[in-house]
Short mmCIF file of C-alpha atoms and ligand atoms in Angstrom, two decimals:
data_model
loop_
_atom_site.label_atom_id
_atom_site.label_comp_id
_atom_site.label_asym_id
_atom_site.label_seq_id
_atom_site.Cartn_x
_atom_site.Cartn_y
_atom_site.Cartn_z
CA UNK A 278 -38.45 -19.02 -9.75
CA UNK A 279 -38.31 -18.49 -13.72
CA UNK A 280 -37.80 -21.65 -15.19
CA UNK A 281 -35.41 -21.22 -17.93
CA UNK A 282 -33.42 -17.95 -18.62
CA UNK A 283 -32.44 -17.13 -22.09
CA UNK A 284 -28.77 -14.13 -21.91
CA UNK A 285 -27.44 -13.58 -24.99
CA UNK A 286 -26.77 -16.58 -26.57
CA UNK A 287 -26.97 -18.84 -23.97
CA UNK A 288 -29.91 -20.82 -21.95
CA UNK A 289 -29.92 -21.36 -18.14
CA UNK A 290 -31.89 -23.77 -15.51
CA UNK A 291 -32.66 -22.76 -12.16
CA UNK A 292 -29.72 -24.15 -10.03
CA UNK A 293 -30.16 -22.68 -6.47
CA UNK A 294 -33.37 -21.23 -5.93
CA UNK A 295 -34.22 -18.04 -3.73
CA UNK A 296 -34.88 -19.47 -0.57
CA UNK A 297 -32.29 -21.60 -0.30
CA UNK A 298 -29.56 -18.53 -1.18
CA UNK A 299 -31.80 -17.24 1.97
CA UNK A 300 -31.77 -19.61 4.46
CA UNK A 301 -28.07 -19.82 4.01
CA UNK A 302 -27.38 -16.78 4.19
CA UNK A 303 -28.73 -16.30 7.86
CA UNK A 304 -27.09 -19.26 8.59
CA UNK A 305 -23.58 -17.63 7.67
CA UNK A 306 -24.72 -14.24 9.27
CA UNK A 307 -25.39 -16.18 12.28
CA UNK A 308 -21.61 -17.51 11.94
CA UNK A 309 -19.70 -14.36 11.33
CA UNK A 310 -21.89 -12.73 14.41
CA UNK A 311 -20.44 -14.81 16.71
CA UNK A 312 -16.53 -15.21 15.13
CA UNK A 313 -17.24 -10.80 14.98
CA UNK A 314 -19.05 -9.35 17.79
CA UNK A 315 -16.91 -6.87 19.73
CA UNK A 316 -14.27 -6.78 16.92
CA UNK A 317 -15.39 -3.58 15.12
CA UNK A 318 -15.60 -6.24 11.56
CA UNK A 319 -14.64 -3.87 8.31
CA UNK A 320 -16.44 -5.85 5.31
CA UNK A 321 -15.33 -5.12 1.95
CA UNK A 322 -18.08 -5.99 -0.90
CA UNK A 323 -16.36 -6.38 -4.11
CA UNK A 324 -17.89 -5.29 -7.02
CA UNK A 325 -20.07 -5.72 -9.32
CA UNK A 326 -20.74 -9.25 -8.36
CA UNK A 327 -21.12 -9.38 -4.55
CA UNK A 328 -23.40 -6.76 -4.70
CA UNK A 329 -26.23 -8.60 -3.89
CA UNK A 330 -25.07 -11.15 -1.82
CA UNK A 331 -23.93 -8.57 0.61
CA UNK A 332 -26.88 -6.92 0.67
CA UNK A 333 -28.50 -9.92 1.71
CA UNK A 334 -25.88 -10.50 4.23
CA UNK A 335 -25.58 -7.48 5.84
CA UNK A 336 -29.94 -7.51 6.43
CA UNK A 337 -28.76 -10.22 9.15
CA UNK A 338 -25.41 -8.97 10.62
CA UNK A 339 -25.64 -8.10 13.87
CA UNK A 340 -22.04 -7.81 15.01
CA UNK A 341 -22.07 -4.11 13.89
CA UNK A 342 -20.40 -4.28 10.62
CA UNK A 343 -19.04 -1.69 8.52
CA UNK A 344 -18.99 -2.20 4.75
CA UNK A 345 -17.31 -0.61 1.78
CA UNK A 346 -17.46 -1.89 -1.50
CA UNK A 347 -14.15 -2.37 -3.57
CA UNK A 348 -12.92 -2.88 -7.48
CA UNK A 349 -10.15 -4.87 -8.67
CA UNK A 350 -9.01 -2.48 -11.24
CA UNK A 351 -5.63 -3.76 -13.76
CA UNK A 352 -3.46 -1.71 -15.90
CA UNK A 353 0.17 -1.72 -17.55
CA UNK A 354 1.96 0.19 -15.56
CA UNK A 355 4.14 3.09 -16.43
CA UNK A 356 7.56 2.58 -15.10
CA UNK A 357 7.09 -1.42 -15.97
CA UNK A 358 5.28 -3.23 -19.05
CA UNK A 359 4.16 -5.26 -16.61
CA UNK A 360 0.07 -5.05 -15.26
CA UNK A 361 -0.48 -3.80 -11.86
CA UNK A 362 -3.59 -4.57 -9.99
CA UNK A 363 -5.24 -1.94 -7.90
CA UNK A 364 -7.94 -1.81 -5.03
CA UNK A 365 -10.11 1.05 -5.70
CA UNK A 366 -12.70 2.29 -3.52
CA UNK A 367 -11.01 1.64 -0.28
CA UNK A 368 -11.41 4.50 2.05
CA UNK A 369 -10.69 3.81 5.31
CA UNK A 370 -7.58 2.46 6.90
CA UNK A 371 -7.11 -1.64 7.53
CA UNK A 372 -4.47 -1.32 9.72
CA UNK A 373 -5.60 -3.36 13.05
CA UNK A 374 -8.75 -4.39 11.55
CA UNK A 375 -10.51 -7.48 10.90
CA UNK A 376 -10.96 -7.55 7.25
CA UNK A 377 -13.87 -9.95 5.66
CA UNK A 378 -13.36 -9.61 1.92
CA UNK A 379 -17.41 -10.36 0.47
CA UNK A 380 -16.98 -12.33 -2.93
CA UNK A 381 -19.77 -13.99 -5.87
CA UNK A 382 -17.52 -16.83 -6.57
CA UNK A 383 -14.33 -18.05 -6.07
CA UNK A 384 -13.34 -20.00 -9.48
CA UNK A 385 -9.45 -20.52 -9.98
CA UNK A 386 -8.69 -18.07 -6.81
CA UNK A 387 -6.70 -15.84 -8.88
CA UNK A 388 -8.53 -12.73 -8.56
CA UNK A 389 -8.48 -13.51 -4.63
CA UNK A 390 -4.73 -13.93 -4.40
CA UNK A 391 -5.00 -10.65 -6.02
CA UNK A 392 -6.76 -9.02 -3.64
CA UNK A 393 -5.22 -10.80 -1.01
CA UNK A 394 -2.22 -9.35 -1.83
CA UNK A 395 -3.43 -5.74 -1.72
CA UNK A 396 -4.97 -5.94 1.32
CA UNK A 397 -2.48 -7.82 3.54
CA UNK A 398 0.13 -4.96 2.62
CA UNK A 399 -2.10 -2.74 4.66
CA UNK A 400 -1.59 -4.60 7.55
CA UNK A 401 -5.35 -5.71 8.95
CA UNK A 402 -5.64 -7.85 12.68
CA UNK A 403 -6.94 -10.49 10.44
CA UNK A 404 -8.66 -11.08 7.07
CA UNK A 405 -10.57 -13.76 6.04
CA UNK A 406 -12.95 -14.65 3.01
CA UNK A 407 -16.55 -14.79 2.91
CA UNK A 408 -17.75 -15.86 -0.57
CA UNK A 409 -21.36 -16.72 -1.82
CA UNK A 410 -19.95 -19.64 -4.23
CA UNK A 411 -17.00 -21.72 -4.46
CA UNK A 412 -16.00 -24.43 -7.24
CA UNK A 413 -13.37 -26.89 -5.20
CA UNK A 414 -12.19 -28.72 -8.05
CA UNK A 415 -10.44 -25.44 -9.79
CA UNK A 416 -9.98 -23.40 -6.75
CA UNK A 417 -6.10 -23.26 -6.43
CA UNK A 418 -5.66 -20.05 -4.07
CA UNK A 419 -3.51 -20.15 -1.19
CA UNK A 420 -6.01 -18.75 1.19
CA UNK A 421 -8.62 -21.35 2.09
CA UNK A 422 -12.02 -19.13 2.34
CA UNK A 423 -13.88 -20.04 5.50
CA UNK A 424 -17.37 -19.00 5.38
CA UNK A 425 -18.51 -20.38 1.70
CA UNK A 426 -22.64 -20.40 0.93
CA UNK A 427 -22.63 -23.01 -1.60
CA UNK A 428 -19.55 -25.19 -3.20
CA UNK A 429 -20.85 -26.07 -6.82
CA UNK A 430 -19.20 -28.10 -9.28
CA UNK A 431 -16.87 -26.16 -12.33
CA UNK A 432 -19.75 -25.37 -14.41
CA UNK A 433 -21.09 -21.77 -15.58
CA UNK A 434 -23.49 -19.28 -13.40
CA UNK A 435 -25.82 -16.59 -13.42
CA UNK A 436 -27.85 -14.45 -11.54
CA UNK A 437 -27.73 -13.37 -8.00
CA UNK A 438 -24.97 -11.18 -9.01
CA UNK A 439 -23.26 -12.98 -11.27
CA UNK A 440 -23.13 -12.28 -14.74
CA UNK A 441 -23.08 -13.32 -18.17
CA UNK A 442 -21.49 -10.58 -20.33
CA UNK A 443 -22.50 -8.09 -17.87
CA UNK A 444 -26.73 -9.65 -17.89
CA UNK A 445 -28.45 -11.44 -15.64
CA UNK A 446 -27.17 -10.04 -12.24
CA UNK A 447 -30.79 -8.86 -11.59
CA UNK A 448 -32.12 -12.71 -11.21
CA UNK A 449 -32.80 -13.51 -7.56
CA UNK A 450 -31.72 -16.65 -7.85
CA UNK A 451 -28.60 -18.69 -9.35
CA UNK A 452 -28.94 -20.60 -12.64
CA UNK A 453 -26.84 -22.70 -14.59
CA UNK A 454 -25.77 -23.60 -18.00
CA UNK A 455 -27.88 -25.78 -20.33
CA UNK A 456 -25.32 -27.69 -22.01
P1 IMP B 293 -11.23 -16.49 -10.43
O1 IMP B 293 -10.20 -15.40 -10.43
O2 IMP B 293 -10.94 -17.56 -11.45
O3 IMP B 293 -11.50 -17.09 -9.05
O4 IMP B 293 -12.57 -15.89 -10.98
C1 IMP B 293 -13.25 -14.99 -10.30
C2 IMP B 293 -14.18 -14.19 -11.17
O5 IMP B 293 -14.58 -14.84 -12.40
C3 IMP B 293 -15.45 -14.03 -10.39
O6 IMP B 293 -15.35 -12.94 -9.50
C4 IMP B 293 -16.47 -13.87 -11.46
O7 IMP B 293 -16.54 -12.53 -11.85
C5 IMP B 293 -15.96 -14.70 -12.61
N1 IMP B 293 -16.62 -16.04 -12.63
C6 IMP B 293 -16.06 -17.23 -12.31
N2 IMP B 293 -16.93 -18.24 -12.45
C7 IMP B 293 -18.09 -17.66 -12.87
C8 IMP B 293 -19.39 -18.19 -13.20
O8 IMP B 293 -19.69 -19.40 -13.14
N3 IMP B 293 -20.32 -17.27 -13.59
C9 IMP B 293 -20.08 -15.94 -13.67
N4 IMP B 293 -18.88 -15.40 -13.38
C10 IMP B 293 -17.89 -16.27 -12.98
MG1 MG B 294 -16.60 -11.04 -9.40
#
């Protein structure tokens, strides 16, 4: 593991090295194989940060997963001044199916709610949240996510997917913020 990572401006210490993202991630494979098999699971990467992390993931699945990716897309809408969030990407039909949205991190929960949202008005069996990170103390969405990797305190990442102004997203491991 590099010791420390220099992105822009900023510095970064390794935080959660390589094999331990690895070894948990079996461990949660291991979890959704047995809450999945025989359900037909649709997972739904979203991008750009769970890109890797469901890569990972998906090397261990073996309740026969299907994956698409998705993007959270906002824009002012026409009719309204107001912004109106999209899912893009989606191509096949949730209706009846058990939905695992794949996230990086959950921070505040916003984004989730978002996406939540979106997805629930499609009408899945179920949906549920699989995310690589979670900060507790400024998560404030309303769905609790039940298959979390690593709950970290509020302080700023990198790497394994996550970015700093759109670097470091290569790293194989997570790093964090030298104050
Ligand atoms: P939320 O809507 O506040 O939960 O934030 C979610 C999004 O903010 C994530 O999908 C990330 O893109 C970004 N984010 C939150 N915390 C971090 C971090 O520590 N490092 C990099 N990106 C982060
Ligand atoms: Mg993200």
């Amino acid at each position: 593991m590099r010791s420390v990572v220099h992105i822009h401006d900023l510095s970064f210490a390794p935080f959660i090295s390589e094999t331990t993202i690895q070894t948990r991630i079996q461990e949660l494979a291991s979890q959704l194989d047995t809450d999945y098999i025989g359900k037909d699971p649709l997972f739904l990467a979203v991008l750009n940060g769970a890109f890797m992390f469901a890569a990972d993931l998906f090397k261990h699945l073996k309740c026969q997963p299907e994956l698409s990716f998705v993007k959270v897309s906002s824009y002012v809408g026409t009719k309204s001044s107001g912004r109106v969030d999209e899912l893009i990407g989606l191509q096949t039909s949730l209706k009846k199916r058990h939905v695992i949205v794949i996230e990086d991190i959950l921070d505040t929960g916003v984004t989730m709610d978002k996406i939540f949202t979106l997805l629930e008005s499609e009408q899945p069996a179920s949906l549920s949240i699989c995310s690589m990170l979670l900060k507790p103390y400024s998560y404030k969405g309303k769905h609790q996510p039940k298959y979390i990797g690593f709950e970290i305190e509020d302080q700023f990442v990198v790497g394994y997917g996550l970015d700093y102004k759109e670097h470091g997203r290569e790293l194989p491991a997570v790093y964090q913020l030298i104050r």
